C-alpha atoms as a printed R data frame, in Angstrom:
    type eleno elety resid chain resno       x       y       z
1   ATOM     1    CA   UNK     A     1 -12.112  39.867  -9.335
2   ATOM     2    CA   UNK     A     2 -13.976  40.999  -6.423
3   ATOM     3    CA   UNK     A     3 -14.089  39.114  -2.733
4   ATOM     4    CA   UNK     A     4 -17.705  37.907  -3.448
5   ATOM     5    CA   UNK     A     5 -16.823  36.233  -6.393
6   ATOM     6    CA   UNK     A     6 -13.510  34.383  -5.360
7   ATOM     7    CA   UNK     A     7 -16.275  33.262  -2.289
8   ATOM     8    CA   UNK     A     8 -18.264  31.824  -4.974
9   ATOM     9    CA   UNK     A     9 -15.142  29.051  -5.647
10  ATOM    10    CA   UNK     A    10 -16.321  25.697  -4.263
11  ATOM    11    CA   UNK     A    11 -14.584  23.005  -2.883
12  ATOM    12    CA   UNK     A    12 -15.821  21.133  -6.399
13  ATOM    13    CA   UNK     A    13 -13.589  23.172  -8.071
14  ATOM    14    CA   UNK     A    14 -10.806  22.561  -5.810
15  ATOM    15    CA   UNK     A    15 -11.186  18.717  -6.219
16  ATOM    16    CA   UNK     A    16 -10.687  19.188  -9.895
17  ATOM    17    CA   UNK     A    17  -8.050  21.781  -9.403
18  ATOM    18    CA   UNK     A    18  -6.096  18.987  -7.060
19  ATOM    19    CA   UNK     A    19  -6.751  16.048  -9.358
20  ATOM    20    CA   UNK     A    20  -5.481  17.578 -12.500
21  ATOM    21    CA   UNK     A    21  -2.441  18.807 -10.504
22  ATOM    22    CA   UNK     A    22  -1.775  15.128  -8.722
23  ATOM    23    CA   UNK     A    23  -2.184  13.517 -12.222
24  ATOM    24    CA   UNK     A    24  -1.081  16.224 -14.962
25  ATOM    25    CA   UNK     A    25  -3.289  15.569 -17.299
26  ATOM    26    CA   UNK     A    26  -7.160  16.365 -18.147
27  ATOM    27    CA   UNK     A    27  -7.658  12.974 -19.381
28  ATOM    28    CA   UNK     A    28  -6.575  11.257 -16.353
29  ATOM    29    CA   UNK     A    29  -8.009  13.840 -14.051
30  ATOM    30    CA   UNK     A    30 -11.998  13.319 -15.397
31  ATOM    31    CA   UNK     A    31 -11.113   9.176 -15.940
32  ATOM    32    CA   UNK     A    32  -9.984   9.866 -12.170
33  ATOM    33    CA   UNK     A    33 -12.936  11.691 -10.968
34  ATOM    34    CA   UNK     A    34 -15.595   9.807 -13.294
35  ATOM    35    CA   UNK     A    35 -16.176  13.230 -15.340
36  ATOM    36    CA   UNK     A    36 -16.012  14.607 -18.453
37  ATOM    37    CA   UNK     A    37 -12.979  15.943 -19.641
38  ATOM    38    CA   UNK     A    38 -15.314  19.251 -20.808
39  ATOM    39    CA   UNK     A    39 -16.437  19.423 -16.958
40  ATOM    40    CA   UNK     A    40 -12.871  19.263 -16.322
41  ATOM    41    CA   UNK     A    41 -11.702  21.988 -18.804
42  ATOM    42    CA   UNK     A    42 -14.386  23.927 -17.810
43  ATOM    43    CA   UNK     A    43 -13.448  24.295 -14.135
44  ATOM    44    CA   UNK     A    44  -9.989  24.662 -15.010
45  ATOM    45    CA   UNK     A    45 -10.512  27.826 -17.515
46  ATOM    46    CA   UNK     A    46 -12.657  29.356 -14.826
47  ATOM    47    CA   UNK     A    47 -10.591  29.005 -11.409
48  ATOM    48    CA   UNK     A    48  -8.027  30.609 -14.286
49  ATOM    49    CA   UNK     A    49 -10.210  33.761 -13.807
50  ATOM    50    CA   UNK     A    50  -9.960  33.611  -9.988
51  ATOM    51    CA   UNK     A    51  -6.356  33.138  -9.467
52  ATOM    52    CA   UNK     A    52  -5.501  35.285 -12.460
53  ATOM    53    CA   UNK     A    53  -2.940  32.547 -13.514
54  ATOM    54    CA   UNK     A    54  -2.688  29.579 -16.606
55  ATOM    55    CA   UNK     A    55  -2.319  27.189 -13.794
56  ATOM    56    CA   UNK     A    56  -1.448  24.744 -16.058
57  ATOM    57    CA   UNK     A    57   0.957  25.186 -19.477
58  ATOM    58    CA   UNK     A    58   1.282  22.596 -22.119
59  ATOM    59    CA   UNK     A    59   5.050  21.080 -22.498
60  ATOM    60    CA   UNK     A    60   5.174  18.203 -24.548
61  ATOM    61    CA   UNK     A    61   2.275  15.835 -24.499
62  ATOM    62    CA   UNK     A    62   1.784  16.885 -20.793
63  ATOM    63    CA   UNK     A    63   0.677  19.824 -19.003
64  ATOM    64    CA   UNK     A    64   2.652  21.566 -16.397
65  ATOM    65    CA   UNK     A    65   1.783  23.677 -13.154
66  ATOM    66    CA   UNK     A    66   2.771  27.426 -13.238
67  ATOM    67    CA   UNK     A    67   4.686  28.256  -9.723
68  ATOM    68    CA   UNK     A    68   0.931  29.738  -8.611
69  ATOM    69    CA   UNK     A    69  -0.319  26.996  -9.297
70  ATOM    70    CA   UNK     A    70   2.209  24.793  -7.066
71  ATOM    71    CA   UNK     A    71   0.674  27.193  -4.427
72  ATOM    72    CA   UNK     A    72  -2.755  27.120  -4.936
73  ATOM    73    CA   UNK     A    73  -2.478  23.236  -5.285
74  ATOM    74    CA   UNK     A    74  -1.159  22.971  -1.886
75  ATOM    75    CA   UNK     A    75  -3.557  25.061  -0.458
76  ATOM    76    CA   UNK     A    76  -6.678  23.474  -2.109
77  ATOM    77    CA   UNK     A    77  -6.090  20.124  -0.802
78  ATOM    78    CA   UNK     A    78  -5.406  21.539   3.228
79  ATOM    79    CA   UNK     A    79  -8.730  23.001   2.375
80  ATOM    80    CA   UNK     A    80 -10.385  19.992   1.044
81  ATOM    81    CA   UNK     A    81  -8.281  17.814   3.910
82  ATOM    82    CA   UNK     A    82 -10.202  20.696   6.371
83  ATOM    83    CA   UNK     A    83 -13.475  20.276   4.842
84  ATOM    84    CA   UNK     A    84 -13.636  16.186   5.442
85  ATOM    85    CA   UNK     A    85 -12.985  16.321   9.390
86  ATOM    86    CA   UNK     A    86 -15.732  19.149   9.262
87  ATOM    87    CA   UNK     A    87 -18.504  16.616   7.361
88  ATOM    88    CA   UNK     A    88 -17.219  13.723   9.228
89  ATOM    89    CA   UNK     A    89 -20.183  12.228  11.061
90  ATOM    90    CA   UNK     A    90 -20.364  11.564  14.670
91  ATOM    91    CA   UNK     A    91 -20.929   7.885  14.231
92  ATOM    92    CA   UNK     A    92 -20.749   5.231  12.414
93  ATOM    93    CA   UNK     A    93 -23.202   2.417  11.228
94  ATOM    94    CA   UNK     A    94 -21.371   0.252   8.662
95  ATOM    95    CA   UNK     A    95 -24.761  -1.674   7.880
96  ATOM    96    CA   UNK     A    96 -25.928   1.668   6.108
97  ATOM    97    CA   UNK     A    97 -22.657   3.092   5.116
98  ATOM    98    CA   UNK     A    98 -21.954   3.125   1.478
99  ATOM    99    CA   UNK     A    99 -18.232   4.673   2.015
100 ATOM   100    CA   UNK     A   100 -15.190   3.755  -0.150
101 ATOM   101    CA   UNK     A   101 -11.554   2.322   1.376
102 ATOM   102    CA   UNK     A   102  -8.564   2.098  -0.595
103 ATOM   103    CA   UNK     A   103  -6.138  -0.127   0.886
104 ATOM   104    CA   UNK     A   104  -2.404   0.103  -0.748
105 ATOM   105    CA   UNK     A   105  -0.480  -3.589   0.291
106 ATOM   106    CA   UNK     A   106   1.902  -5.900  -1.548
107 ATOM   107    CA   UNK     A   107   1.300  -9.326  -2.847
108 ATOM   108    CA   UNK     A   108   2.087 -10.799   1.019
109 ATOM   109    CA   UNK     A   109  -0.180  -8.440   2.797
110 ATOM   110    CA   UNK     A   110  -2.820  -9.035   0.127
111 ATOM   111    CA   UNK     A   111  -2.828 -12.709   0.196
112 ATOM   112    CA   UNK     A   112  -3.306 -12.928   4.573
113 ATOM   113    CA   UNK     A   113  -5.612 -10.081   4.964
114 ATOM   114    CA   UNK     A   114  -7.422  -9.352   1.971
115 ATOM   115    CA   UNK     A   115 -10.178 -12.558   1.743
116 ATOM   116    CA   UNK     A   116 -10.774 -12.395   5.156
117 ATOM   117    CA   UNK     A   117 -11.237  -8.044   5.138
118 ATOM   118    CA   UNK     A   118 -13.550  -8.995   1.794
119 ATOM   119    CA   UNK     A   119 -15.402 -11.506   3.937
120 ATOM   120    CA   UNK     A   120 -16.440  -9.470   6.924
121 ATOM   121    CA   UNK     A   121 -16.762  -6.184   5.060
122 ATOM   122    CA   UNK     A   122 -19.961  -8.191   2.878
123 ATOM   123    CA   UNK     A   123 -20.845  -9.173   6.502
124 ATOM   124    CA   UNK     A   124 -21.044  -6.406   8.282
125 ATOM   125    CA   UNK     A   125 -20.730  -3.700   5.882
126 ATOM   126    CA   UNK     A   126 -22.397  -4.827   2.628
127 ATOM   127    CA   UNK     A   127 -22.552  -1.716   0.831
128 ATOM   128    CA   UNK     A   128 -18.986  -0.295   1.285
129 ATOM   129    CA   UNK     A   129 -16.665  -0.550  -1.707
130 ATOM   130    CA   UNK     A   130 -13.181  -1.199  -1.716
131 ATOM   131    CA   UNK     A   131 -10.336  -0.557  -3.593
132 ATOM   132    CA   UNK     A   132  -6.936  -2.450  -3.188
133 ATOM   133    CA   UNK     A   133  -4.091  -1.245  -4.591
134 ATOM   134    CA   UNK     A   134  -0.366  -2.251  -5.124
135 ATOM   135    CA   UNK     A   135   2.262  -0.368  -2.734
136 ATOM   136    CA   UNK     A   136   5.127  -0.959  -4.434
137 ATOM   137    CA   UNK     A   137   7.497   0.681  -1.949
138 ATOM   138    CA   UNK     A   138   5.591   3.614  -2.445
139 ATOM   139    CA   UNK     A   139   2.694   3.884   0.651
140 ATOM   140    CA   UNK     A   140   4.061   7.239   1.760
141 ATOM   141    CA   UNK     A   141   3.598   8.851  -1.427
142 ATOM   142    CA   UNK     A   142   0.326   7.417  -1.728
143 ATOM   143    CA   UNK     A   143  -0.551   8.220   1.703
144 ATOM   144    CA   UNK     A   144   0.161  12.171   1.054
145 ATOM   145    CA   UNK     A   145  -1.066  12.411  -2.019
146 ATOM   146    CA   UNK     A   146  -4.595  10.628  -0.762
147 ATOM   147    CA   UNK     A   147  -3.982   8.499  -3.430
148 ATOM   148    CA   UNK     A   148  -5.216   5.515  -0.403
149 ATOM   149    CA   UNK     A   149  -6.808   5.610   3.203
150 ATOM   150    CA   UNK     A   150  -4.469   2.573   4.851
151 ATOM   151    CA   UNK     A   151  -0.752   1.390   3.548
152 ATOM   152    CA   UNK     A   152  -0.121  -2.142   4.945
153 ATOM   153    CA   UNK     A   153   4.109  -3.108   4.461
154 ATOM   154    CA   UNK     A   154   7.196  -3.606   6.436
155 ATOM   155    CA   UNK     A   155   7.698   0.339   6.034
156 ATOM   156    CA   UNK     A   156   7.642   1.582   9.632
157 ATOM   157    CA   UNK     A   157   7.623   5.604   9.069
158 ATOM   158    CA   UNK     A   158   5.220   7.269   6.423
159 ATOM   159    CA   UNK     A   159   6.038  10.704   6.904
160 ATOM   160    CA   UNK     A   160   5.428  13.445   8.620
161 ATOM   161    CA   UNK     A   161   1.735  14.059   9.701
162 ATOM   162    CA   UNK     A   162   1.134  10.222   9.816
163 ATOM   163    CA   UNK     A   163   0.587   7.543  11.862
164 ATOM   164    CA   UNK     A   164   1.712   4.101  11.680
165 ATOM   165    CA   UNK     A   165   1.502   0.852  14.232
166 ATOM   166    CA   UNK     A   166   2.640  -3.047  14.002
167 ATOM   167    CA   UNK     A   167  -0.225  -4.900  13.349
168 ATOM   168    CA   UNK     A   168   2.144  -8.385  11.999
169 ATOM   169    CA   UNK     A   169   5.455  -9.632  13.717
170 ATOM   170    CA   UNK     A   170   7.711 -11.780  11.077
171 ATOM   171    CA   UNK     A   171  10.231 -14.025  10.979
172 ATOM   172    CA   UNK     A   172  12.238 -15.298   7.838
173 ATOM   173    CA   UNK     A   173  12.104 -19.327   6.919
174 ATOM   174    CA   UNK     A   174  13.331 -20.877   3.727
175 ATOM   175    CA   UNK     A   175  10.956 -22.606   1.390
176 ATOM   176    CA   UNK     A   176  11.909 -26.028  -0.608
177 ATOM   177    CA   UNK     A   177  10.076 -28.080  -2.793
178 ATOM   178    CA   UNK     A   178   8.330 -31.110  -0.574
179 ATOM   179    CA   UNK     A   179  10.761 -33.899  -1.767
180 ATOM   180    CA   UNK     A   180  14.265 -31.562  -0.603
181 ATOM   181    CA   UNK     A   181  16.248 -33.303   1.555
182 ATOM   182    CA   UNK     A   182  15.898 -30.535   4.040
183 ATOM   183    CA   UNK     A   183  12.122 -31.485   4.970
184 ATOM   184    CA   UNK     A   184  14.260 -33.838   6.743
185 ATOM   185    CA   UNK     A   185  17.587 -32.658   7.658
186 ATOM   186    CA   UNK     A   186  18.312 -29.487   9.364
187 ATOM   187    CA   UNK     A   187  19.979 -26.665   6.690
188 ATOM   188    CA   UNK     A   188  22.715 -25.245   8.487
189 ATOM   189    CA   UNK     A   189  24.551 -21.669   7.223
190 ATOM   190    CA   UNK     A   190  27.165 -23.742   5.039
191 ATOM   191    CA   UNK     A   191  24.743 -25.546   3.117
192 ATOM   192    CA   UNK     A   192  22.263 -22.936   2.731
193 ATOM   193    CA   UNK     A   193  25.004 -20.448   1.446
194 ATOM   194    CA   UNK     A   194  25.710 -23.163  -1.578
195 ATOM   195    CA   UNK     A   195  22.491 -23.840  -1.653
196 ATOM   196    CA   UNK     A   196  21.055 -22.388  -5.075
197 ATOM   197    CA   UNK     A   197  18.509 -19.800  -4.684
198 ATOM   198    CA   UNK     A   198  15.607 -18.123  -5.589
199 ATOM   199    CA   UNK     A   199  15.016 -13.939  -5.261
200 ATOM   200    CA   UNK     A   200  12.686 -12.068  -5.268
201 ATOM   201    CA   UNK     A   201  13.264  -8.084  -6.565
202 ATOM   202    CA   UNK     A   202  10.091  -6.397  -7.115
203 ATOM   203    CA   UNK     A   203  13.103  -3.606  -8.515
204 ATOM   204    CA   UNK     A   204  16.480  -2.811  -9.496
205 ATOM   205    CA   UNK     A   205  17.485  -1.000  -6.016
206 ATOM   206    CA   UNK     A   206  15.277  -3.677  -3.865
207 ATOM   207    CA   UNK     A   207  17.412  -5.486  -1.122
208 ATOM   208    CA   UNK     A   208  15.671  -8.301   1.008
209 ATOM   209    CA   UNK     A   209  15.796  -6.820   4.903
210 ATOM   210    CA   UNK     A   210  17.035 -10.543   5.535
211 ATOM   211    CA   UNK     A   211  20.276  -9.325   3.561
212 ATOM   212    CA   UNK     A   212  21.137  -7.271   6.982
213 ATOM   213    CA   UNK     A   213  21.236 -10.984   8.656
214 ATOM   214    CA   UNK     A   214  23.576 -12.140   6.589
215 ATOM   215    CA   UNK     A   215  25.846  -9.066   6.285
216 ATOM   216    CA   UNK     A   216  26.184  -9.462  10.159
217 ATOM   217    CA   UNK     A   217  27.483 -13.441   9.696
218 ATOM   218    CA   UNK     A   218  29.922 -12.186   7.212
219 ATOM   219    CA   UNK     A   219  28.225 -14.414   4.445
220 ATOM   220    CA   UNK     A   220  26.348 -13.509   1.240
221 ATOM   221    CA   UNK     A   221  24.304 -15.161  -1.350
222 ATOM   222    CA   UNK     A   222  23.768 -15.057  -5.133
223 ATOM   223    CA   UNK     A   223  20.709 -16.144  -6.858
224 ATOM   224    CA   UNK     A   224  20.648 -18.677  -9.166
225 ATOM   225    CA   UNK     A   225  16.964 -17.233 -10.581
226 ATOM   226    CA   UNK     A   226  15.366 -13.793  -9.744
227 ATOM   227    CA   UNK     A   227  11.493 -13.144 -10.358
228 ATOM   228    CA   UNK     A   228   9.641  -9.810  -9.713
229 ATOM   229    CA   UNK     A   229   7.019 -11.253  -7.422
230 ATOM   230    CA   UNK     A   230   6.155 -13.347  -4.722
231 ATOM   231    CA   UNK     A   231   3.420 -14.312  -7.045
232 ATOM   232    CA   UNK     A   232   3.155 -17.993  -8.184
233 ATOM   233    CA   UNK     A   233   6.759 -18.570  -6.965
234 ATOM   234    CA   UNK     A   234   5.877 -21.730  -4.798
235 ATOM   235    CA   UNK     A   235   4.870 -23.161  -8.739
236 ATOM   236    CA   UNK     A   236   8.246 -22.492  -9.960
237 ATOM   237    CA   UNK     A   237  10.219 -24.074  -6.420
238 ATOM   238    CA   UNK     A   238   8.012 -27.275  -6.661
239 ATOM   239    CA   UNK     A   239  10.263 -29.989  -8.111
240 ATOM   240    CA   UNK     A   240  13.705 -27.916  -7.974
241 ATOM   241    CA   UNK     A   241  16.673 -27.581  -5.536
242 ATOM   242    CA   UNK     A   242  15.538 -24.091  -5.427
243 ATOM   243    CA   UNK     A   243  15.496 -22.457  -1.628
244 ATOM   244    CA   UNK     A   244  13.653 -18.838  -1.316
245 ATOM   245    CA   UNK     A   245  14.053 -17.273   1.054
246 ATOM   246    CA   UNK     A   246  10.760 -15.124   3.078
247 ATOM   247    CA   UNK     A   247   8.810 -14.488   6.249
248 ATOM   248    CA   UNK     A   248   7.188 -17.937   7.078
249 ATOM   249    CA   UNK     A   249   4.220 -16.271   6.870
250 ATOM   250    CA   UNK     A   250   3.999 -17.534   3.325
251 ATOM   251    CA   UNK     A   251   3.036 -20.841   4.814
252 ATOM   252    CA   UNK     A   252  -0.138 -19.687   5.077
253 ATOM   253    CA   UNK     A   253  -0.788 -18.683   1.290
254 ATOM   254    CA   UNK     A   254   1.638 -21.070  -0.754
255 ATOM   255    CA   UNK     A   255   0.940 -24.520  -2.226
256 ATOM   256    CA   UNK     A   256   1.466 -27.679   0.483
257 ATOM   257    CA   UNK     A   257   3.806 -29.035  -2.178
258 ATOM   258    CA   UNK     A   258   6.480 -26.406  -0.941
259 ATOM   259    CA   UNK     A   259   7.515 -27.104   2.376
260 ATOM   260    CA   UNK     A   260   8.681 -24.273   5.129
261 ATOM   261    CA   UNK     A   261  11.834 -24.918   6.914
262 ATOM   262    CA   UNK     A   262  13.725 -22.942   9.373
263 ATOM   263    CA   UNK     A   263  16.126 -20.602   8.464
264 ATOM   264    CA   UNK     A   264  19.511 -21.256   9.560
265 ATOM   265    CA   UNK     A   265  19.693 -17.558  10.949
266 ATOM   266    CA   UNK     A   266  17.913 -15.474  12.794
267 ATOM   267    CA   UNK     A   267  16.530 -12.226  11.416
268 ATOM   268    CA   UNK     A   268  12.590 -11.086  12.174
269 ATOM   269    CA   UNK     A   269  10.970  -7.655  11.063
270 ATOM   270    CA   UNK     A   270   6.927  -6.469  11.340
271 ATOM   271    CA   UNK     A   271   4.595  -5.401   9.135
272 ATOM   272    CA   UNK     A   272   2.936  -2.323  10.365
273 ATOM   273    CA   UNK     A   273  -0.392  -0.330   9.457
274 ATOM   274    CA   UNK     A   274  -0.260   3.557   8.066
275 ATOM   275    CA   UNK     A   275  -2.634   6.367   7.818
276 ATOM   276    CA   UNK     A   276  -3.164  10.059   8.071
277 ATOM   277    CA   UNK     A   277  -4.479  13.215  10.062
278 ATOM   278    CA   UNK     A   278  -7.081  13.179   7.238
279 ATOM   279    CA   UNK     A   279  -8.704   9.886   8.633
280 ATOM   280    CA   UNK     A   280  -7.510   9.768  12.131
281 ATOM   281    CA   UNK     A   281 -10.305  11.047  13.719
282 ATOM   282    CA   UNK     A   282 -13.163   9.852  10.883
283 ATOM   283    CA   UNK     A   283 -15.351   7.230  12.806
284 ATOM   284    CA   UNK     A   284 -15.693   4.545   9.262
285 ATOM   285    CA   UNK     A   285 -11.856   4.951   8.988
286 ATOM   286    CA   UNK     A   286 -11.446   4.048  12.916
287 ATOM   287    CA   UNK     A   287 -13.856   1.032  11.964
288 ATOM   288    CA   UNK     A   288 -11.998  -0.476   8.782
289 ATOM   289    CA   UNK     A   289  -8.838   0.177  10.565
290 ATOM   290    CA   UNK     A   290  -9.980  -1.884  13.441
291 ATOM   291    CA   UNK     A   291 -11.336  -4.532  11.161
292 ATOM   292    CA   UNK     A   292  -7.581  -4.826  10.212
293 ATOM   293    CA   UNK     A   293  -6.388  -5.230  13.398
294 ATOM   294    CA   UNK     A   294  -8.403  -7.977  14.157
295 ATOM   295    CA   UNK     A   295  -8.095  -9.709  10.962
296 ATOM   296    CA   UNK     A   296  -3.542  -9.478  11.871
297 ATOM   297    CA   UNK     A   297  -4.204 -10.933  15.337
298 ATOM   298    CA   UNK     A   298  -6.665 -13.605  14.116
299 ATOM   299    CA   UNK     A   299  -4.165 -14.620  11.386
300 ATOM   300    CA   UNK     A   300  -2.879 -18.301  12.323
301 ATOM   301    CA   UNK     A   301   0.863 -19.022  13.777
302 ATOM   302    CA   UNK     A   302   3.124 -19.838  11.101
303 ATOM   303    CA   UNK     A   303   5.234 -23.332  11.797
304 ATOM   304    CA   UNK     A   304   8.114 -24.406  10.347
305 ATOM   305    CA   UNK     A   305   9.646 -27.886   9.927
């Protein structure tokens, strides 16, 4: 194929090229981009012709990438990462900005930050769109993969080429249901290590940070129940001798029936803020960033019993 016509390659191309890599599949490539999986096929059987390579090779009910097309993947999306800082307007008016943010969090950082982003977004930026999504211990792989503009969790360092900042400092309490004795009297580590208690393991290899705490006292726990999420759990405390144990921050989401008393050791951590090169510099990414920030410093002080 000559030069001219390998020139002739858009960055359209490329997109669908980079989804159908990042998703293996067709199907989920044109669900993806919002096109038709004939568009798709299309643009795949023809960027075949200009890299003189099957790209992509059935195996099983998937399809796979050839090594060129490892290659050409890579390259495609520095291009496409390239071709957003060039387009990237000089400013930024989020009252006529129709721009989409996807925001990876877990069910914590969702429940402080999310109605109050929602709120001033309709305020000031009515005809945005965005997209949360669940992080899941896995905001650096979203983060290179573009699969999200901003990861909010305790996860400090999202790989090279990225930034991160602390936008939340935290501190673990226990929670008890509002008629436990220790609304009134102070736990101390005895009774809280007999205590029976509540986990939470979003999965198998998760270990609570507050774990590290404990380690250092030369005590350890063992849950009497274990849920996935942090999701309903002051519900299933309310009326037990359950104690879980989280950042008091909860305080500020959960029921008033569950009460928030201090922890009878010390251990704090931070929630910080993540992003890429690929928005660094993009004026509406500066903007919803700093909408975050102000959201995580507005957020009330947590205050346990």
């Amino acid at each position: 194929m000559s030069r001219e016509q390998h020139l002739k390659t858009d960055f359209h191309a490329l997109r669908i090229l980079a989804a159908v890599y990042e998703h293996g599949s067709i199907s989920d490539a044109a669900e993806h981009l919002d096109m038709s999986q004939s568009t798709i096929s299309y643009t795949i059987e023809r960027l075949r012709g200009v890299f003189a390579d099957p790209l992509f090779v059935k195996q099983g009910r998937r399809i796979r990438p050839t090594r060129r097309c490892d290659d050409v993947a890579v390259g495609a999306r520095e291009l496409l990462q390239l071709y957003e800082r060039m387009v990237v307007p000089a400013e930024f008016e989020p009252a006529l900005s129709t721009d989409t943010f996807v925001l990876s969090c877990n069910y914590y950082e969702r429940g402080i930050l999310l109605a109050p982003l929602v709120q001033r977004l309709r305020q000031f930026a009515p005809n945005v769109r965005l997209t949360a999504i669940s992080a899941d211990g896995d905001g650096s792989r979203q983060l290179e993969q573009d699969l999200c503009d901003v990861v909010i969790s305790p996860i400090s360092d999202y790989g090279s080429g990225s930034y991160s900042e602390r936008i939340v400092a935290e501190r673990y309490a226990c929670f008890v249901s509002h008629d436990s004795p220790w609304c009134h009297t102070r736990m101390d580590l005895d009774s809280y290590v007999n205590a029976r208690h509540i986990h939470v393991r979003p999965s198998i290899n998760w270990r609570p940070y507050f774990h590290t705490a404990l380690d250092r006292l030369g005590v350890s726990i063992s849950p009497q129940v274990e849920v996935c999420s942090f999701g309903d759990i002051d519900k299933v405390i309310e009326g037990t001798d359950l104690v879980l144990t989280a950042t008091e921050g909860f305080s500020r989401i959960y029921s008033k029936r569950i009460v928030c008393v201090r922890a009878p050791f010390d251990c704090s951590f931070s929630i910080h803020m993540g992003w890429t090169g690929r928005t660094h510099r993009s004026p509406a990414h500066i903007w919803f960033r700093s909408l975050l920030r102000e959201i995580a410093r507005e957020l009330p002080k947590p205050r346990p019993l």
